[in-house]
Structure formats: C-alpha cells, structure tokens
Coordinates of C-alpha atoms in Angstrom, one line a residue:
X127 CA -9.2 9.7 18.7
X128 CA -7.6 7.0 21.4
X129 CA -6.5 7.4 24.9
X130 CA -3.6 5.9 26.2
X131 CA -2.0 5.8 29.4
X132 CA 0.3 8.2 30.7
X133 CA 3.0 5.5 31.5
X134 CA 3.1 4.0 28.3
X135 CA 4.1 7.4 26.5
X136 CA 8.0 7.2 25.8
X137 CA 10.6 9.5 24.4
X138 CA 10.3 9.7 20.2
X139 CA 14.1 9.2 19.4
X140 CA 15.3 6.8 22.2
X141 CA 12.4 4.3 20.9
X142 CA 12.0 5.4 17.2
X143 CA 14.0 2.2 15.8
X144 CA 12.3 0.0 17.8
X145 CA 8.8 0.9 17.4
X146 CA 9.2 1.0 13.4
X147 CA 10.6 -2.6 14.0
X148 CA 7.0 -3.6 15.5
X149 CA 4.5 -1.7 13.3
X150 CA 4.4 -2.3 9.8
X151 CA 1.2 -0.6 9.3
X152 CA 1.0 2.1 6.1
X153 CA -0.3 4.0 8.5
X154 CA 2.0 4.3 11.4
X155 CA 4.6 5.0 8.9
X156 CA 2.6 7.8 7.8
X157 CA 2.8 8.7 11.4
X158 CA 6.4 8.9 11.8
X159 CA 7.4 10.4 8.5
X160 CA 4.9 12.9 9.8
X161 CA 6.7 13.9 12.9
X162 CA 9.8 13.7 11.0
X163 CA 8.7 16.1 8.9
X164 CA 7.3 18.2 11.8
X165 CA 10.6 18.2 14.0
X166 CA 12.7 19.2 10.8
X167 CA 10.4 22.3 10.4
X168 CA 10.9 23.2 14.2
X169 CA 14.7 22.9 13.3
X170 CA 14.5 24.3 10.4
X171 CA 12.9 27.6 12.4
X172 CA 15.2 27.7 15.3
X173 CA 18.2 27.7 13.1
X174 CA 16.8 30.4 11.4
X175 CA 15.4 32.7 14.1
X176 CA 19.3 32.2 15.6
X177 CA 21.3 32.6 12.7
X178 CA 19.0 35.6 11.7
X179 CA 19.7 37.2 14.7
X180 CA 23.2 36.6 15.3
X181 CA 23.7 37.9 11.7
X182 CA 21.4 41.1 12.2
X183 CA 24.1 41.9 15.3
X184 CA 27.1 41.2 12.9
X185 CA 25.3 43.4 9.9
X186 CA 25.1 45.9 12.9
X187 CA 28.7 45.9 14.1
X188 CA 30.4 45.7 10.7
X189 CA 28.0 48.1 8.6
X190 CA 31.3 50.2 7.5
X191 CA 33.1 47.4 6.1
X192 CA 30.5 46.4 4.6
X193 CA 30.2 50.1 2.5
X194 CA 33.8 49.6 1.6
X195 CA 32.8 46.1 -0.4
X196 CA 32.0 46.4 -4.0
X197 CA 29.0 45.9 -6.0
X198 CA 30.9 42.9 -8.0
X199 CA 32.0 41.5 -4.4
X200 CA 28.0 41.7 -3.0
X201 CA 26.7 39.9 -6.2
X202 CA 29.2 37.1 -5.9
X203 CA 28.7 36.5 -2.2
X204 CA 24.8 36.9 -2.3
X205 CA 25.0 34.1 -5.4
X206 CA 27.1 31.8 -3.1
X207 CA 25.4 32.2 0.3
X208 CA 21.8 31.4 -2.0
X209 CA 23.0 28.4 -3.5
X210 CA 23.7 26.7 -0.4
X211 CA 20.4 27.9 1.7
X212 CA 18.3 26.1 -0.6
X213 CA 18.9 23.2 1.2
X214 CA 17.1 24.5 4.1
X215 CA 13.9 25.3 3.1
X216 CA 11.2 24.3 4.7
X217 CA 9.1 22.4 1.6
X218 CA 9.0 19.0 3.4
X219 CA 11.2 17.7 0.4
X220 CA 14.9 16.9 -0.4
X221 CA 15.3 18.3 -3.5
X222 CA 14.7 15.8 -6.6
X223 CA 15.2 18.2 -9.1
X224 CA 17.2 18.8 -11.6
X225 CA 20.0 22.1 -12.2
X226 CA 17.4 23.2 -14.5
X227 CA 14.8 23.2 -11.9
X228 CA 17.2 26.2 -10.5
X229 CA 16.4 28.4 -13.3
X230 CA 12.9 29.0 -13.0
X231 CA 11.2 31.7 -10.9
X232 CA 12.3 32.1 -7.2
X233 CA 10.0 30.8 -4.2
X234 CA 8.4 32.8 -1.9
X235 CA 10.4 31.7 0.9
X236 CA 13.5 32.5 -1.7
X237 CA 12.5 36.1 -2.1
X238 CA 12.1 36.3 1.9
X239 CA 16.0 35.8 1.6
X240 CA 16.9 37.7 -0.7
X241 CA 15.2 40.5 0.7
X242 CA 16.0 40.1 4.5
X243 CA 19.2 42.5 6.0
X244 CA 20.7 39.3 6.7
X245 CA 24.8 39.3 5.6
X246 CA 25.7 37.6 2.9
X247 CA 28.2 34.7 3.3
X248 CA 28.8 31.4 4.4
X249 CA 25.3 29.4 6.7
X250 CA 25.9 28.2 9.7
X251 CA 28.0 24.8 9.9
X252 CA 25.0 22.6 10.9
X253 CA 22.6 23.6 8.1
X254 CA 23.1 20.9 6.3
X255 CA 21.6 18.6 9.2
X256 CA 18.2 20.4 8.8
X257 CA 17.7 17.7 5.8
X258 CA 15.0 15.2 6.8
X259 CA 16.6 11.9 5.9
X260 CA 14.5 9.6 3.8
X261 CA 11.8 7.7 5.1
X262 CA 12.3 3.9 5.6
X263 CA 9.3 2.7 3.9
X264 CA 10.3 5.2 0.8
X265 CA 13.8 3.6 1.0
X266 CA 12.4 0.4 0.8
X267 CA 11.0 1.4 -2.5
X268 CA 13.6 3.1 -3.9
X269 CA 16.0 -0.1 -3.3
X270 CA 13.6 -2.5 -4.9
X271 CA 12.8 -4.1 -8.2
X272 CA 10.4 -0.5 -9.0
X273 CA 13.8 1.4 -9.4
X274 CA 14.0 0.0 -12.8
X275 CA 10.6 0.2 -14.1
X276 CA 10.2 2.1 -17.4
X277 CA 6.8 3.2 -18.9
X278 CA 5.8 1.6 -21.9
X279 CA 5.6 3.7 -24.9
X280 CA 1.9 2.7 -25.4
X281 CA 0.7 3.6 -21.9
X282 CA -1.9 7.1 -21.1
X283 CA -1.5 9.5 -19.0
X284 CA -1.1 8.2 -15.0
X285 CA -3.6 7.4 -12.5
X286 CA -5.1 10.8 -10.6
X287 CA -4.5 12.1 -7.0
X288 CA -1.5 9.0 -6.2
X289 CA -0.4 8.4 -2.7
X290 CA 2.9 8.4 -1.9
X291 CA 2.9 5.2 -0.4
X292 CA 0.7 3.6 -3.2
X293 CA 1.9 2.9 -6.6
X294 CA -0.3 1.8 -9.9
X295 CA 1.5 -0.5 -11.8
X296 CA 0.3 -1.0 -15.6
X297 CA 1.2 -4.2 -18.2
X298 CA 0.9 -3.5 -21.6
X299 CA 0.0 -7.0 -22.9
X300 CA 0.9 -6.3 -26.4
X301 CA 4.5 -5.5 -25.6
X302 CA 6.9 -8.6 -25.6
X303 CA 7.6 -10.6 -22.8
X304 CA 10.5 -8.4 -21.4
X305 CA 8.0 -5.1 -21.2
X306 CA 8.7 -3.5 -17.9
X307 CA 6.2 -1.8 -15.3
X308 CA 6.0 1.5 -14.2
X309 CA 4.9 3.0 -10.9
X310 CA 2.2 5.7 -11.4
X311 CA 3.0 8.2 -8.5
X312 CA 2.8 12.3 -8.4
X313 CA 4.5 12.8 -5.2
X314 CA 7.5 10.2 -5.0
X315 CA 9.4 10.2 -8.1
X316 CA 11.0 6.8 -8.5
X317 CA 14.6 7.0 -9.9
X318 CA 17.5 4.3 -10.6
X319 CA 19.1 6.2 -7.9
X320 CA 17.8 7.5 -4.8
X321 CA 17.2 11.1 -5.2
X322 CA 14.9 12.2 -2.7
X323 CA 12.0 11.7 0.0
X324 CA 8.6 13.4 0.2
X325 CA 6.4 14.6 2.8
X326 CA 3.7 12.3 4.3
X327 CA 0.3 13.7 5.4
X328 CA -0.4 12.3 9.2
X329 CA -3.0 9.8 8.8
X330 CA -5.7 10.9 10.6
X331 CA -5.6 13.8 8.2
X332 CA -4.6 12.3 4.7
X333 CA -8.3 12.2 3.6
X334 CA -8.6 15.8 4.1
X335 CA -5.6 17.3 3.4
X336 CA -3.3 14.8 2.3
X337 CA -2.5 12.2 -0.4
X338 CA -5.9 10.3 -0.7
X339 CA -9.0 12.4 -1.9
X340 CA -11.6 10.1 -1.7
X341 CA -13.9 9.9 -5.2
X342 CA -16.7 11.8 -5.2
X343 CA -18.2 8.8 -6.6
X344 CA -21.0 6.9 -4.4
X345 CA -19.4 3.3 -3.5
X346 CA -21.3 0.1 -2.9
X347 CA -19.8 -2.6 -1.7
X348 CA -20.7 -6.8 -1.6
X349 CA -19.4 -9.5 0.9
X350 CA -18.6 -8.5 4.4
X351 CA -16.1 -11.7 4.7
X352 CA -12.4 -11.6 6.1
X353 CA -11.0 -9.4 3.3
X354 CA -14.6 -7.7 2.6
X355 CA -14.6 -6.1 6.3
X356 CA -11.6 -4.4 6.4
X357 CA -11.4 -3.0 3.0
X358 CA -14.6 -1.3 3.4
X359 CA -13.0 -0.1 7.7
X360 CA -10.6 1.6 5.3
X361 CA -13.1 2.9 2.3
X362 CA -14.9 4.6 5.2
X363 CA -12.1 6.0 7.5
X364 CA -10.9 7.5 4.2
X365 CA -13.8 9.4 3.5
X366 CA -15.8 7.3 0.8
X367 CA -19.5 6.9 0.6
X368 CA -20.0 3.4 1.0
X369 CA -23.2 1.5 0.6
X370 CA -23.1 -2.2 1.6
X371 CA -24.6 -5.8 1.5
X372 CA -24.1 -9.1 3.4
X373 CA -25.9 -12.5 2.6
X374 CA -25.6 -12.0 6.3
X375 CA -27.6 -9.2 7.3
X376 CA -26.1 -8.8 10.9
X377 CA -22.3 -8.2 9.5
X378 CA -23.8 -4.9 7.8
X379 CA -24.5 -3.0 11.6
X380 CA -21.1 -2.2 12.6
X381 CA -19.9 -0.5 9.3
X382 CA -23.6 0.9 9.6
X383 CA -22.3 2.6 12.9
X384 CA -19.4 3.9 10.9
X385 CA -21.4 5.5 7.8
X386 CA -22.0 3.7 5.8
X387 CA -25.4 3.0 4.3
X388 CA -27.4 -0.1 4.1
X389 CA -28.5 -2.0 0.8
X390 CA -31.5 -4.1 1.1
X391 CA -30.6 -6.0 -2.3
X392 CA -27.4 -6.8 -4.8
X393 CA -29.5 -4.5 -7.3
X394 CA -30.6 -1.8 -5.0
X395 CA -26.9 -1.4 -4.1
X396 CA -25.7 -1.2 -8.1
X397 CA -28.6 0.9 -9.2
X398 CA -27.7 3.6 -6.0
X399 CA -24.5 3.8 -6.5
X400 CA -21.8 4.6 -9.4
X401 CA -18.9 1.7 -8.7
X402 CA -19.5 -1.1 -6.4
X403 CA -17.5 -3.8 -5.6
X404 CA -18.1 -6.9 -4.9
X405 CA -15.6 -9.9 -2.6
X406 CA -16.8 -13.3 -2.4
X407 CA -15.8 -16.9 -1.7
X408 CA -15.6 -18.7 -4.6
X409 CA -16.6 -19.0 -8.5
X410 CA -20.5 -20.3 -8.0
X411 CA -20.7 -17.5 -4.9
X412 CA -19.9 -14.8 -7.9
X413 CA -22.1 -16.2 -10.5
X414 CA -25.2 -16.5 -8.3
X415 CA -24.4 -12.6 -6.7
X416 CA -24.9 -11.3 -10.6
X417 CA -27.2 -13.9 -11.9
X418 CA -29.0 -14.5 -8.8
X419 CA -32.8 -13.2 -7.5
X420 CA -32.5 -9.4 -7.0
X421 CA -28.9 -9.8 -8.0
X422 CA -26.3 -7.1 -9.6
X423 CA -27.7 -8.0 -13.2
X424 CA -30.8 -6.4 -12.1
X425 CA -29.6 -3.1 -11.2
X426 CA -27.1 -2.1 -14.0
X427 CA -27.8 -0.2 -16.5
X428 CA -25.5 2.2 -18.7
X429 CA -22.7 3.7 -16.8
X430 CA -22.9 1.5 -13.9
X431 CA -19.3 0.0 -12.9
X432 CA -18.9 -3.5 -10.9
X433 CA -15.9 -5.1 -10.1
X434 CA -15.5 -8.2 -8.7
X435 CA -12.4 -8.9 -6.1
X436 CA -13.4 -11.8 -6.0
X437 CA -10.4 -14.8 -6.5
X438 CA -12.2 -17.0 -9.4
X439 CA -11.1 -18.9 -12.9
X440 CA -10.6 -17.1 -15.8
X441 CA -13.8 -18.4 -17.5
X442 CA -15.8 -17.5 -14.7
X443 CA -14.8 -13.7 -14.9
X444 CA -14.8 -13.1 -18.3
X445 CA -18.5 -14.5 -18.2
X446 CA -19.6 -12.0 -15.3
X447 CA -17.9 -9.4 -17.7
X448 CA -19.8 -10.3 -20.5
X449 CA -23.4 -10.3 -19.2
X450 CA -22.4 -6.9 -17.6
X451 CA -21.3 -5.1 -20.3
X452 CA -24.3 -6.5 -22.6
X453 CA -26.3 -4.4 -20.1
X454 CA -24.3 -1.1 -21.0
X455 CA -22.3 -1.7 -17.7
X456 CA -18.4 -1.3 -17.1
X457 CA -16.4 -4.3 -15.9
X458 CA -12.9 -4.5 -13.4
X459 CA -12.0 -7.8 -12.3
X460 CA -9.6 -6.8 -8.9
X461 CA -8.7 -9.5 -7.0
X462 CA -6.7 -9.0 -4.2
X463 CA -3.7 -10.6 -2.6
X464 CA -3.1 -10.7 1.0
X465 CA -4.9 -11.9 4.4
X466 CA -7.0 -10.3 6.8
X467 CA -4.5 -8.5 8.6
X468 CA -3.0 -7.0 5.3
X469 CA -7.0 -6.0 4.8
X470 CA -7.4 -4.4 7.9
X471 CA -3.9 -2.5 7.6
X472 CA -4.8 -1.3 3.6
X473 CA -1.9 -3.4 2.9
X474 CA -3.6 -5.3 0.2
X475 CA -2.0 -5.9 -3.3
X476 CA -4.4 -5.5 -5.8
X477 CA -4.4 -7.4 -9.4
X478 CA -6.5 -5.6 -12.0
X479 CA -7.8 -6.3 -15.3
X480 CA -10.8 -4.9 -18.1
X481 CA -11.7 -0.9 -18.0
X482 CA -8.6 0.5 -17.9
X483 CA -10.9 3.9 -17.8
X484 CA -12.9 2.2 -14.7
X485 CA -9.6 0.9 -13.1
X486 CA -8.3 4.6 -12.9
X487 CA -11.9 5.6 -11.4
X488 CA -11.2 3.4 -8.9
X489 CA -7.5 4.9 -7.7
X490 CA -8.9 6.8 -4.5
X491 CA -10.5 3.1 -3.3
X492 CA -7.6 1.2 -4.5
X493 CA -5.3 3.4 -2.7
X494 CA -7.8 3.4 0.6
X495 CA -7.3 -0.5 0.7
X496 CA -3.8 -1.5 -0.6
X497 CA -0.3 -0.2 -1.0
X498 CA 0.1 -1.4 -4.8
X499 CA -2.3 -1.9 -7.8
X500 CA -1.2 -3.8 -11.2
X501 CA -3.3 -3.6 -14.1
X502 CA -3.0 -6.4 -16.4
X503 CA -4.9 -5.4 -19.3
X504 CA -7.7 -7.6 -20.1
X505 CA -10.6 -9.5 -18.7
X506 CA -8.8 -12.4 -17.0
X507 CA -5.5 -12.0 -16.7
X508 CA -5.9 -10.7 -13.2
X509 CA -7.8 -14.1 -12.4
X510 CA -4.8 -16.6 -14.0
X511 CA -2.0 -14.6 -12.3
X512 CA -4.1 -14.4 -8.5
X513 CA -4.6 -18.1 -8.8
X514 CA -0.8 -18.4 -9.8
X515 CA 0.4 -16.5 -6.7
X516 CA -2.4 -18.1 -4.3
X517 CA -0.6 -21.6 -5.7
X518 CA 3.0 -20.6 -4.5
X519 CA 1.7 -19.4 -1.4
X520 CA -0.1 -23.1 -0.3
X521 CA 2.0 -24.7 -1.7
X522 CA 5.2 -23.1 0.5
X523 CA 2.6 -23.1 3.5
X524 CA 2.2 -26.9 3.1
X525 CA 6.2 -27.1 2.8
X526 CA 6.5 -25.2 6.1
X527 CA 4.5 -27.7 7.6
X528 CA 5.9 -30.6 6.2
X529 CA 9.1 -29.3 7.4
X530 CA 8.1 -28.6 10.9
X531 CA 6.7 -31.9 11.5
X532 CA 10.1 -34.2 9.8
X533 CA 11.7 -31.9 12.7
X534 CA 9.8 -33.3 15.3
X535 CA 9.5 -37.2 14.1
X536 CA 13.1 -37.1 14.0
X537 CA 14.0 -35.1 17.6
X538 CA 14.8 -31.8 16.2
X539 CA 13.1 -28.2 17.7
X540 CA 10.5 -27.5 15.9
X541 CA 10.9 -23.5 17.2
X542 CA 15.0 -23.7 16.8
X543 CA 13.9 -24.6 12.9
X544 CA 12.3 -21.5 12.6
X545 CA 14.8 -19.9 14.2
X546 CA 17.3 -21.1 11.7
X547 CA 14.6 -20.5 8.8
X548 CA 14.4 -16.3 10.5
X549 CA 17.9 -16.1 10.0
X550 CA 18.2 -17.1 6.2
X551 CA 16.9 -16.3 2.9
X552 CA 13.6 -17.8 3.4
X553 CA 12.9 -15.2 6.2
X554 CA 9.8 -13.2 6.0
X555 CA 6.5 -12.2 7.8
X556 CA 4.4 -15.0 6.4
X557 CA 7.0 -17.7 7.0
X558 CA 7.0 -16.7 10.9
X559 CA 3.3 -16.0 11.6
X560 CA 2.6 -19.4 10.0
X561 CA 4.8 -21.1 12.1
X562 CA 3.9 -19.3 15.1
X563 CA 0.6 -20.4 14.7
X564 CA 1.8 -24.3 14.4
X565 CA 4.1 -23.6 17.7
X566 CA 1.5 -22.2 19.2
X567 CA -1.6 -24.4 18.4
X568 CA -3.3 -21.3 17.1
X569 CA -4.9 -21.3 14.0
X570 CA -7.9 -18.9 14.1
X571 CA -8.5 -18.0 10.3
X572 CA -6.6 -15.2 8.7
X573 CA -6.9 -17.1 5.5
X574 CA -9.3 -19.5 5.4
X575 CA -7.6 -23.5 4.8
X576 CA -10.8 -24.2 2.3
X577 CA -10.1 -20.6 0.5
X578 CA -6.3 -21.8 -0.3
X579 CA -7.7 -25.5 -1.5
X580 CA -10.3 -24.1 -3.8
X581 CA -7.1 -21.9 -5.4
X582 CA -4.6 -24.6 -5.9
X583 CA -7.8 -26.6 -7.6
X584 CA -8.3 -23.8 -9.6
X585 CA -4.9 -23.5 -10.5
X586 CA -4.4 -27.0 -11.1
X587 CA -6.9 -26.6 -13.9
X588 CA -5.4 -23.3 -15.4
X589 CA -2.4 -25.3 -16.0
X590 CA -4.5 -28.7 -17.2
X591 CA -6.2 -26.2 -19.7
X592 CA -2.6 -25.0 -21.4
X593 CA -1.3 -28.6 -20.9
X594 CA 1.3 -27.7 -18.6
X595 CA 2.1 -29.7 -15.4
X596 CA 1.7 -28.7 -11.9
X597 CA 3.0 -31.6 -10.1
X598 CA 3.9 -29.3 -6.5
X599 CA 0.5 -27.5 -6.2
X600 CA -1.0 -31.1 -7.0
X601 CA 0.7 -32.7 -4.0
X602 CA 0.0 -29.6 -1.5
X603 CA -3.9 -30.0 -2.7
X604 CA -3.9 -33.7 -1.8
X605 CA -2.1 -32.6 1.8
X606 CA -4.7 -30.0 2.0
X607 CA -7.6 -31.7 0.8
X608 CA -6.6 -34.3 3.7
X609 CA -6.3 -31.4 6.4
X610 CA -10.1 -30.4 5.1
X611 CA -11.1 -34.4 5.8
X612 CA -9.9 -33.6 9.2
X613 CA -12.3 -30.6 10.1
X614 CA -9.9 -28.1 9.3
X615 CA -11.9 -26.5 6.3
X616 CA -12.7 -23.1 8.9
X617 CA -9.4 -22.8 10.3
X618 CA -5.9 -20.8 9.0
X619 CA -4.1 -22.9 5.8
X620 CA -1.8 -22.9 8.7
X621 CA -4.1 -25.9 10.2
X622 CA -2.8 -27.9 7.2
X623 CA -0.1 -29.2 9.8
X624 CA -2.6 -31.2 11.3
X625 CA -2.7 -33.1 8.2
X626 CA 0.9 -34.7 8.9
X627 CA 0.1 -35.7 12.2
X628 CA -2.9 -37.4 12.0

C-alpha cells in the first residue's frame, strides 16, 4: 500500500504513453496491462447491456416478422451473428487459437448467447474495438529474436506455473552449433507471427492469484550484497519463505522486518531449508562459504539443493559442485546478469547450468527475480558464458569512457556525444546511465568497478586456457586496473573515466 498525493494523480489515457516511456519496471507493466484488461471488460459490459437492450426492444417490435422467417433462415443467421461475437468475449485474451479450436465444446459465456432472446444478426459496428490491443512489453517479445525459437527434439516437458512476462530458455549442448532455444511459457504462446496478447495479473496480486505461485519449498538465501538484496525484496514480496545470512549480520534486519527468517550459520541455513541460494563476490568468497567453519558443506545432506549465483571460473564451480553432490546434495550454478537496479526491479537475466530437475524447482524464484532464465546444461557453462558477457560489457564501458574523454581533450561536448550516441544504433539504457553518471560526477556503485575487473581477469584466463586471444578485454583490464590504483575499486565501472584523466 502507498499514498500519494492528490495533485499528482492524472488522467490514465492522456498520460499512458508517457508514463510507459519512464517506467520500465516488470511490474508497472503488469500494472498497465492490468487496467487495460480491466477498462476492456467495462466496455466489453456496457456494449453488451446496450446492445442487449436495444435488441430486446427490436425482438419486441418485430416479433411477427420474425414468425414469418424460416427455420433454415434462423440457423443461418444465428451461425453468422455467433461467429463474429466471439471476438467480444470477455476471457482477457485475443484469440490465439486455431479454426480447430472452434470445434470443441461451447463456453459458458457462449451458451449465455445462444440462449439469450437477443435477435439474431449483424453486432453492433464498434464491437470490434472491444479487442484489447497487445501489450507493449508482449510486443516487444513477439518482435524479437524468441519468435524463432524452436524446441529441441531432446528437450522434457516445460518449466511449471510460467509467468507471462518470464521465459525459460533451455540449450541442449549435444545438438550442433546451430540448435535453437525455446521459450518455456503457459500463458503467452510465442509464434513467428503475432497472434495474440494475454492477460496480466496486477502485481500486488500476482502471488496470489496470478502468474507466480511461489514454491512451497522453504528458501535460504546467502550474501546480502547489491544483487543479494533485492533478489531476496522480490523472493519475499512474492510470497516465498526465505531464510537468510550475511557475513554481515546487520544487513539481515531489514529483510527480517519483511519475513524473512534469520540463519545463525551457512549450515543452519542449508540444513533448514530445501533450496538455498547463495550470491557472492568473487571465486575465494564461494569456496570459503562451502568449505568454510560452519559453512554450506556442513549442512547438506541428501536432497538438499544449493546454487550458487555467484559470477566465478569454471573450475571454481564445477569444484563447489563436486564436493556437494559427494554429500548426496543437488547442485545449480545461476549466475545472474544485470546491476542493482535490474535486481531490485526482478529484471535480472539468469544463466543456469547442472540439475536440470533442480533448475525447474527453482522456476517460481527464478521468475520472482528475473524476466528470463537460460539453462545451459552442464556444470560450467553458465560460469564461461557470464564471464563472456561481463567481458563485453567493461570492455564497451571502458570504450564509452575513452570516448567521452577524446571529446573533451579535443573541444567537443562531452553531453552533445551522447546525444549523438542516443540517437544511433549504439542507443540503449546502459550506454545513457553510464554516461550520465560521467556527466554528472556520479558514480555511487550500481556495479561495483572491482566486480567488472575481477570478470575481465577471469575472462582473460578462460580464453588463455583454450589459447584464444583476448586482446580488447586485455586493454580495458589494464584501463581498469589503473582506475582501481586511483581509489576507484568501491565506485560504479562508470568511475573507470577517471582513469583517463588522471
């Protein structure tokens, strides 16, 4: 529940575009789709009670002509006039389906129709307005790369209980190189064309009645960092029992306050609960959290399920996986892709590898902190490609502020650069918020400069070990490991700037 001012409420439709403009959130999407689907339904009725009335008065005034009509006429008419109702009923869907679909049993609502004195005949003119049209963020999906995803022949049945704004994706790494992905959804069917929308549960109801039912599985959770905090905001406001621990005892008290429930150890928290997670800094920060005193080794036992979101090597994974499941444990490496903000949102984009069975436990959380999963079969995968996307990303930051400062030495705007950079292909949220932050000498930590230096080392060694080169993410780790020299190990990668002008 919020408050908010009286002055600051504004008309839906005058500001719709706007607003959806401004917030990106999965949430206030929800939101609108939600009132969407609400104002349709109030059409939808209106229409009805009108035309049903109007109709009841003509069925009134011409009930002689209508004796006169014959049986063959009646059939004919009442066959047309149903055919082109159906797309007014009030399901909170376009319809998807097929012309087989059409042959099945009638729906409630259908049998009202045919039942009701109304006259058979043509609907009113505007009843084809009283389709919704599609959401934007379910446009944005149809129209992307997922319209062409096909399921491997290989793949099991789908992930359970799928939000419609969340989609699984699963690799099969035994196919060949050109294998293509599919997105594991029940509610939006995803089709090479765009066929249809679907109805989105309000969000401060989705738990409950809507497209996340949270496991009925008890959660623990490790590592109350930037990404740690808001995943488990979002495990809890979606209805998850959530146990957690912090090297930092303090961080636990506000999620305590939200209901969550307090371990005292690693091991308490795995031994309590049936999946935890665990997010940590870096490779030795992982080892030492299982290996460790009182540490997750210590509390599995068979049937216990960890995963580690945690952005590590390869090597350093599949070790954690090995020592767990010697114990009779389950293993999920889950790394996650994204900032803070993206955390706090449940924006994340999560990269999954091991238990396929424990990956699929694990789709109510998933779906409670991200908008995508990918699973990517086994142990380690899900490390190489994180530290291969975390390696584009500082490298392009440390780009972006090469670029901004050549623009200065040399009497250019640094902010009509970005301007000129907003208006091409290069365009995107990252590209402005990292500049803002440079124009604005703002660089409070969304992602931690140190975090993106300890990934392009790591990745630098992921290509040493095949023997391939890496000559761009070696030249952006010198420019950062400069930027650290200067202090600038606890602020944003955006602080990297300050490595070109010192």
């Amino acid at each position: 529940i919020a408050w908010i001012k009286v002055e600051q409420l504004k008309p839906y439709h005058p500001h719709k575009e706007e607003m959806i403009k401004i917030n990106k959130g999965k949430r206030f999407q929800q939101a609108v789709d939600a009132v969407e689907e609400f104002l349709r339904k109030t059409k939808g009725k209106d229409q009805a009670s009108s035309h049903n009335s109007n109709e009841e008065k003509n069925r009134r005034n011409s009930s002689e002509e209508r004796g006169k009509q014959s049986a063959g006429e009646e059939k004919r008419k009442a066959s047309l006039s149903e055919g082109k109702l159906k797309k007014g009923t009030g399901e909170g869907k376009k319809r998807v389906s097929s012309v087989s679909s059409e042959r099945g049993s009638k729906s409630p609502l259908k049998r009202a129709q045919d039942q009701s004195p109304r006259k058979r005949g043509r609907p009113p003119k505007d009843e084809k307005d009283l389709t919704i049209p599609e959401s934007s963020t379910v446009k944005r999906v149809m129209t992307g790369t997922v319209a062409g995803f096909k399921w491997p022949p290989s793949v099991s049945e789908p992930v359970k209980d799928s939000d419609p704004h969340f989609h699984h994706f699963l690799l099969s790494q035994t196919e060949k190189p050109a294998v293509c992905y599919q997105a594991i959804t029940k509610k939006l069917k995803v089709c090479e064309e765009e066929t249809g929308s679907t109805s989105i549960q309000a969000a401060d109801s989705t738990a409950v009645n809507g497209s996340i039912t949270p496991t009925d599985k008890k959660i623990g959770f490790l590592g109350l960092g930037l990404m740690g905090s808001g995943i488990v905001s979002n495990l809890l406001k979606m209805g998850h029992t959530v146990t957690v621990w912090n090297r930092t005892a303090e961080k636990c008290d506000l999620f305590i306050q939200e209901g969550a429930r307090l371990g005292r150890t690693p091991a308490e928290v795995v031994s309590t609960c049936d999946i935890t997670f665990a997010c940590v800094s870096d490779p030795k920060a992982a080892k030492d959290l299982v290996l460790g005193p009182s540490g997750v080794l210590q509390g599995i036992r068979p049937g216990k399920c960890y995963v580690d979101m945690s952005t590590v090597d390869a090597d350093t994974v599949t070790e954690l996986a090995q020592v767990i499941v010697s114990r009779g444990g389950r293993f999920l490496e889950a790394p996650v892709s994204g900032n803070q903000q993206l955390s706090n949102d449940g924006m994340l984009v999560i990269l999954a590898a091991g238990d396929r069975g424990l990956y699929e436990d694990c789709s109510s959380c998933f779906q409670a902190m991200g908008k995508t999963s990918f699973f990517l079969g086994e142990v380690g995968n899900a490390a190489k490609m994180m530290l291969i996307v975390n390696m584009v990303q500082g490298s392009f930051m440390a780009t972006i502020a090469e670029g901004l400062t050549l623009a200065q030495v040399t009497g250019q705007s640094q902010q009509t650069l970005l301007d000129i950079l907003n208006q091409g292909q290069l365009a995107s949220i990252f590209l402005d918020q990292k500049c803002q932050n440079i124009l604005q000498g703002n660089f409070k930590p969304d992602f931690y400069l140190k975090y993106i230096q300890k990934d392009l080392r790591l990745a630098i060694a992921l290509g040493d070990s095949v023997n391939h080169p890496t000559p761009m993410a070696a030249a952006a780790n010198e420019v950062y490991k400069r930027a650290k020299a200067l202090d600038q190990s606890d602020n944003d990668m955006s602080a990297v700037y300050r490595a070109y002008i010192h």
